[in-house]
PDB file of C-alpha atoms in Angstrom:
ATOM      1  CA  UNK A  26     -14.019   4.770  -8.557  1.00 74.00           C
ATOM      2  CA  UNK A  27     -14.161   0.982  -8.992  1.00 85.00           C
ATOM      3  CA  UNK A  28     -16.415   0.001 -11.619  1.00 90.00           C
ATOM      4  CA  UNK A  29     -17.783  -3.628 -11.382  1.00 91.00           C
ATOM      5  CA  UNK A  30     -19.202  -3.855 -15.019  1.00 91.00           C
ATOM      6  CA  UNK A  31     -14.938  -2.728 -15.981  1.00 94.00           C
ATOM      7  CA  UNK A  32     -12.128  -5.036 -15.209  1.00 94.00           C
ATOM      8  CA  UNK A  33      -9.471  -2.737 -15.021  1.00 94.00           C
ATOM      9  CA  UNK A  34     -10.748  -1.021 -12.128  1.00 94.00           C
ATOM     10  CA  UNK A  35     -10.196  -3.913  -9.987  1.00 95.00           C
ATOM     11  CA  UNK A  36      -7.896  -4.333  -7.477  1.00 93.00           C
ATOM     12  CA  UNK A  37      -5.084  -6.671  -8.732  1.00 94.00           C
ATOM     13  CA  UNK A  38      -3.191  -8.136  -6.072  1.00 94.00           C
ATOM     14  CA  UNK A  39      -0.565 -11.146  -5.369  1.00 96.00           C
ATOM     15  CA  UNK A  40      -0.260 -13.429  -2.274  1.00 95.00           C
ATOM     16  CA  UNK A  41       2.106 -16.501  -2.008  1.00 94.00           C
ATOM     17  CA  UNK A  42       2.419 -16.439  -5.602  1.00 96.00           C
ATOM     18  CA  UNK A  43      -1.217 -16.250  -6.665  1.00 97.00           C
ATOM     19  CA  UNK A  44      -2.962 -13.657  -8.278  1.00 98.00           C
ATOM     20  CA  UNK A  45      -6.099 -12.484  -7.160  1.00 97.00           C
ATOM     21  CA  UNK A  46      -8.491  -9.911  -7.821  1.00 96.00           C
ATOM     22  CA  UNK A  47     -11.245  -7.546  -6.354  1.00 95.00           C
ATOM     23  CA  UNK A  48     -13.797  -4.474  -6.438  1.00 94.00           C
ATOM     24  CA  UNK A  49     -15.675  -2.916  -3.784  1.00 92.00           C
ATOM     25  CA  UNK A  50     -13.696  -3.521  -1.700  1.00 89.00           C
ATOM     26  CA  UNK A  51     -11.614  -0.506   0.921  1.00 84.00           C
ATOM     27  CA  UNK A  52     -10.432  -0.824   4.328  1.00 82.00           C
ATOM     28  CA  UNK A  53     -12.808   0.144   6.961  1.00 80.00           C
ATOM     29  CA  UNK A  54     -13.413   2.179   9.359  1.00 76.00           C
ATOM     30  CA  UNK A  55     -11.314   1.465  12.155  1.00 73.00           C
ATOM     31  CA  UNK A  56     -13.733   0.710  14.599  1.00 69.00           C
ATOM     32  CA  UNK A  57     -14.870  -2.060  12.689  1.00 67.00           C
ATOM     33  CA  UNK A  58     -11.652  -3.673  12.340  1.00 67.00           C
ATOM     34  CA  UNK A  59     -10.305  -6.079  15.070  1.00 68.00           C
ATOM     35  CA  UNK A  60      -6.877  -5.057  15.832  1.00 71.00           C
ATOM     36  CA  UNK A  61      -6.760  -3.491  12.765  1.00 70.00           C
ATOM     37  CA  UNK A  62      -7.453  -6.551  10.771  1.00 71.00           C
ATOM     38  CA  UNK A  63     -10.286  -5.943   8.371  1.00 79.00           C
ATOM     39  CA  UNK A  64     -10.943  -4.990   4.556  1.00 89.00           C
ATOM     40  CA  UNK A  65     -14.405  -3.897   3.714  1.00 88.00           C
ATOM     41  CA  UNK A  66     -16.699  -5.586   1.027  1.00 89.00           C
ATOM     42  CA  UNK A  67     -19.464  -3.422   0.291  1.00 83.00           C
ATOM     43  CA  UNK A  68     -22.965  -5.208  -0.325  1.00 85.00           C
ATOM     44  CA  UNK A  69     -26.124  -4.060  -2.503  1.00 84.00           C
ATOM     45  CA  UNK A  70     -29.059  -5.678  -4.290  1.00 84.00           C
ATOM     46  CA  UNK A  71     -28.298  -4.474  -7.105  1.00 85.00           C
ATOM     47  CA  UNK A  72     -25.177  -6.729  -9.183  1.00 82.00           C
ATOM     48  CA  UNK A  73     -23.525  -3.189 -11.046  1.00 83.00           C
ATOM     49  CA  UNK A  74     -22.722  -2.058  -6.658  1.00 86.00           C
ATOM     50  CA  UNK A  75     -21.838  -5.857  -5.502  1.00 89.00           C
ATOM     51  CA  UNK A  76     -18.263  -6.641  -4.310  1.00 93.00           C
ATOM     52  CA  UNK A  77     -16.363  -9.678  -5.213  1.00 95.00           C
ATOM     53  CA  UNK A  78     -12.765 -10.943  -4.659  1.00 96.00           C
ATOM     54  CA  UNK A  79     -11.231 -14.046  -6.021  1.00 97.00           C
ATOM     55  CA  UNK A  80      -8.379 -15.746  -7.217  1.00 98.00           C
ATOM     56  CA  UNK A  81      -6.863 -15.694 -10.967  1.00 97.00           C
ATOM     57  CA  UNK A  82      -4.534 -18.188 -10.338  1.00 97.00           C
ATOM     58  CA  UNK A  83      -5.730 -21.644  -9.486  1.00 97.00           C
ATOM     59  CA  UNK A  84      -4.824 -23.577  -6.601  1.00 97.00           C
ATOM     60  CA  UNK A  85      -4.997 -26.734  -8.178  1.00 96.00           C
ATOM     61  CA  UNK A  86      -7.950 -28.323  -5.713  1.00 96.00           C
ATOM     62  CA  UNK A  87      -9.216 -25.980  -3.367  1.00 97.00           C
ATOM     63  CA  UNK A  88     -10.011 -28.437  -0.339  1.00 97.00           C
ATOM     64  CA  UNK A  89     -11.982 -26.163   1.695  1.00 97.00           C
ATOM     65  CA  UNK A  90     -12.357 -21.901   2.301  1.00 98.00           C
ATOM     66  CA  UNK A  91     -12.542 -20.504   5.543  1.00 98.00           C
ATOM     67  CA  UNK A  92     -13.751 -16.906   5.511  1.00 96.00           C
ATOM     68  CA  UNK A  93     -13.373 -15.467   8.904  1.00 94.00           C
ATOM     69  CA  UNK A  94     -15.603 -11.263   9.676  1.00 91.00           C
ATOM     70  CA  UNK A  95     -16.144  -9.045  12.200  1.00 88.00           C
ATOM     71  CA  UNK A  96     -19.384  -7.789  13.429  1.00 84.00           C
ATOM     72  CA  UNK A  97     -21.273  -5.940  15.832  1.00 77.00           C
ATOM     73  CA  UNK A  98     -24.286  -7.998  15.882  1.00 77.00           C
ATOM     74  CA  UNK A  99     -24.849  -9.167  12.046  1.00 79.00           C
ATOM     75  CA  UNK A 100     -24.188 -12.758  11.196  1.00 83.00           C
ATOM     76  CA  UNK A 101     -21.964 -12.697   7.825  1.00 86.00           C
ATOM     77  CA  UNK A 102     -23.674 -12.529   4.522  1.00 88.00           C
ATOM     78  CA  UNK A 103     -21.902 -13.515   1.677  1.00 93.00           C
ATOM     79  CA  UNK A 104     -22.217 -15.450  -1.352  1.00 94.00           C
ATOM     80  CA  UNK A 105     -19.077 -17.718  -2.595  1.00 97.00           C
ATOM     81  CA  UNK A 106     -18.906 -20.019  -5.643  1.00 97.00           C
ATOM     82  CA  UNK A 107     -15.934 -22.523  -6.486  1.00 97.00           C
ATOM     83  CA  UNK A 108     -15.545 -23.847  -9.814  1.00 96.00           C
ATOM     84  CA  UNK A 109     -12.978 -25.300 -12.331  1.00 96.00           C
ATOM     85  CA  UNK A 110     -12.303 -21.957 -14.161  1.00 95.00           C
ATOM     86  CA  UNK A 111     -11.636 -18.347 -13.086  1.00 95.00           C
ATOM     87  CA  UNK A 112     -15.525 -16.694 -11.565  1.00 95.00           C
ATOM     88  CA  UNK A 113     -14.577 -13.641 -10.312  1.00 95.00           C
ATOM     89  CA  UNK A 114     -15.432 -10.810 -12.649  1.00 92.00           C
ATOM     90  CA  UNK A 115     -18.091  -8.451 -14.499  1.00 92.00           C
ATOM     91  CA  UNK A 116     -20.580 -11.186 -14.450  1.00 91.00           C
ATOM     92  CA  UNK A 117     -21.895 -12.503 -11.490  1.00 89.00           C
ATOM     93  CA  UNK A 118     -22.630 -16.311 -11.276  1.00 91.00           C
ATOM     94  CA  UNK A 119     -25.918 -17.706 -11.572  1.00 87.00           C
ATOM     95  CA  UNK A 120     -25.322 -20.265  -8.345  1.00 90.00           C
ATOM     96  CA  UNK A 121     -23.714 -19.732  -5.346  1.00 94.00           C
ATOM     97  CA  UNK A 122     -23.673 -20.758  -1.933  1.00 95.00           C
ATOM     98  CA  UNK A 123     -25.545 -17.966   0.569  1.00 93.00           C
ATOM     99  CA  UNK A 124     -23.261 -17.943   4.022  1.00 93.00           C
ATOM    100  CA  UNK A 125     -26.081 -17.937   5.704  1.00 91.00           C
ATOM    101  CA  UNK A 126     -26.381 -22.078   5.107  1.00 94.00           C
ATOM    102  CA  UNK A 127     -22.751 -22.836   6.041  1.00 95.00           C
ATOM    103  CA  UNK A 128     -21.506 -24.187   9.098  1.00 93.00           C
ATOM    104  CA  UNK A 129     -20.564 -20.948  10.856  1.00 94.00           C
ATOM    105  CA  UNK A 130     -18.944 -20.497  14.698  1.00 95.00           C
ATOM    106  CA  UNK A 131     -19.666 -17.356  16.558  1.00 95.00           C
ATOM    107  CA  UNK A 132     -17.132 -16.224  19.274  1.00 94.00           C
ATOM    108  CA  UNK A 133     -16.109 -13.176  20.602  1.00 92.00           C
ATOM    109  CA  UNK A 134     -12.979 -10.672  20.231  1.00 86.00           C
ATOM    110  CA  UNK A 135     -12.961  -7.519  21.734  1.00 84.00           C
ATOM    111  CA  UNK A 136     -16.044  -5.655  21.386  1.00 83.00           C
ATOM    112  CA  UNK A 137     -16.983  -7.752  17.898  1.00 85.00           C
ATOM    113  CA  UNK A 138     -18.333 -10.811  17.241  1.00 89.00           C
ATOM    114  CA  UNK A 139     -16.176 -13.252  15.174  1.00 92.00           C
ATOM    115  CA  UNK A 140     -18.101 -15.432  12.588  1.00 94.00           C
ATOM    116  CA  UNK A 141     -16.001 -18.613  11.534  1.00 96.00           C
ATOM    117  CA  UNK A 142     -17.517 -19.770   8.028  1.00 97.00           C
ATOM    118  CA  UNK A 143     -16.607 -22.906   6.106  1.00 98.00           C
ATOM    119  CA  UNK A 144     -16.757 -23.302   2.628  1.00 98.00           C
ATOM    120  CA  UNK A 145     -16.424 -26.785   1.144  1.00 97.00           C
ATOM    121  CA  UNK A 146     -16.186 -27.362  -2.524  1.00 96.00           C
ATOM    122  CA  UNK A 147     -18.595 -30.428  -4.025  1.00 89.00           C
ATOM    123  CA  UNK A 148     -16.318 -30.570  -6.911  1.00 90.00           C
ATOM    124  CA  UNK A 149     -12.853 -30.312  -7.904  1.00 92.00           C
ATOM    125  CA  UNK A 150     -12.245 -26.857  -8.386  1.00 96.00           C
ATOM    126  CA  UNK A 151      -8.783 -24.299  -8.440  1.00 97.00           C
ATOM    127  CA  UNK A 152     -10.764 -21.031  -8.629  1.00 98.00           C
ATOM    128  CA  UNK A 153     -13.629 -18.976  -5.500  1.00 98.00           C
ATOM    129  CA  UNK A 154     -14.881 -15.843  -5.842  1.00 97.00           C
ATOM    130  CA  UNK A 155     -16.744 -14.397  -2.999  1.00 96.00           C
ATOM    131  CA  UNK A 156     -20.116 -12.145  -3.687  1.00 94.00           C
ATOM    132  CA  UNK A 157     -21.811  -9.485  -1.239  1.00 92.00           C
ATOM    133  CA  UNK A 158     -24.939  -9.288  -3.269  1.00 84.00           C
ATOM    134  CA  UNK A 159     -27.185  -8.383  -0.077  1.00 84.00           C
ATOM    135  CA  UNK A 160     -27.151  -4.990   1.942  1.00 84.00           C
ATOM    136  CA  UNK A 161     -24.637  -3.724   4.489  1.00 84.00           C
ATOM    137  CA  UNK A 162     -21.120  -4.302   4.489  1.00 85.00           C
ATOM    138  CA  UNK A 163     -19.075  -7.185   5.291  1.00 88.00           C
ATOM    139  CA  UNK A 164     -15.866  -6.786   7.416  1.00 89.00           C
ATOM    140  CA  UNK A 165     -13.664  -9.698   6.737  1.00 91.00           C
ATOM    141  CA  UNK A 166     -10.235 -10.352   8.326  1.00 90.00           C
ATOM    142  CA  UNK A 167      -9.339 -13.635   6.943  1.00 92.00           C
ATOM    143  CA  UNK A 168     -10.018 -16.084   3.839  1.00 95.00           C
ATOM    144  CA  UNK A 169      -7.970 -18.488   4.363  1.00 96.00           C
ATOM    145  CA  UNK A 170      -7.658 -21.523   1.806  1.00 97.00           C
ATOM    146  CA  UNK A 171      -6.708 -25.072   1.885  1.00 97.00           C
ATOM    147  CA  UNK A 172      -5.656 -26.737  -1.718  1.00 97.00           C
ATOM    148  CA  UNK A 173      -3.876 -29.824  -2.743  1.00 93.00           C
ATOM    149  CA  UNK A 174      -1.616 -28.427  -5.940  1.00 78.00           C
TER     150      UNK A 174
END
């Protein structure tokens, strides 16, 4: 029932004392998750289906984003963004970085391939969202976030 183009159908959430928010996103089935690790970010062309998750709280300087999914045999597609104010929300931003040009390491675990992606902000910057704006889902087990406060 998440709506994208509605804010207060997102999921709300708090980790380590920052808030964060999402849509689109549901845990998967299990299957796809390694060891049970896993949410679900479901991907479409079209912006009014697109998941996104980011923070609402900034981190001060986000020094670099490591997004770590779980695939059969897809390399991860995702869009992310960092910027100086909040991104993650109704409107989708007009630049962002396609995973597909980031340094990424495969390796294996279990049956599943494990994708390793690096994110590196250009700019100082407190806030990420992350975008699925291609087809398919995205199974990701970590995002894991380095910041200087």
């Amino acid at each position: 029932s998440q709506d994208v183009t509605n804010l207060s159908t997102y999921l709300t959430f708090n980790v380590g004392g920052f808030d964060f928010t999402a849509c689109k996103w549901c845990l998967p089935d299990a299957k796809k998750a390694y060891n049970g690790i896993a949410m679900q970010a479901q991907g479409n062309t079209d912006a009014t289906q697109q998941s996104r998750i980011g923070n609402t709280t900034s981190f001060g300087k986000i020094r670099k984003i490591t997004v770590i999914t779980y695939n059969e045999k897809y390399s991860p597609n995702f869009n992310i963004i960092a910027d100086a104010s909040q991104i993650v929300g109704v409107d989708v931003p007009a630049s962002m970085t396609n995973a597909e040009s980031l340094q990424t390491t495969e390796t294996t675990a279990g049956s599943l391939k494990k994708f390793t992606t690096v994110f590196t902000p250009s700019s100082d910057c407190g806030f990420f969202a992350i975008y699925k704006n291609t087809q398919g889902a995205l199974y990701t087990g970590e995002i894991i976030i380095e910041y200087d406060k």
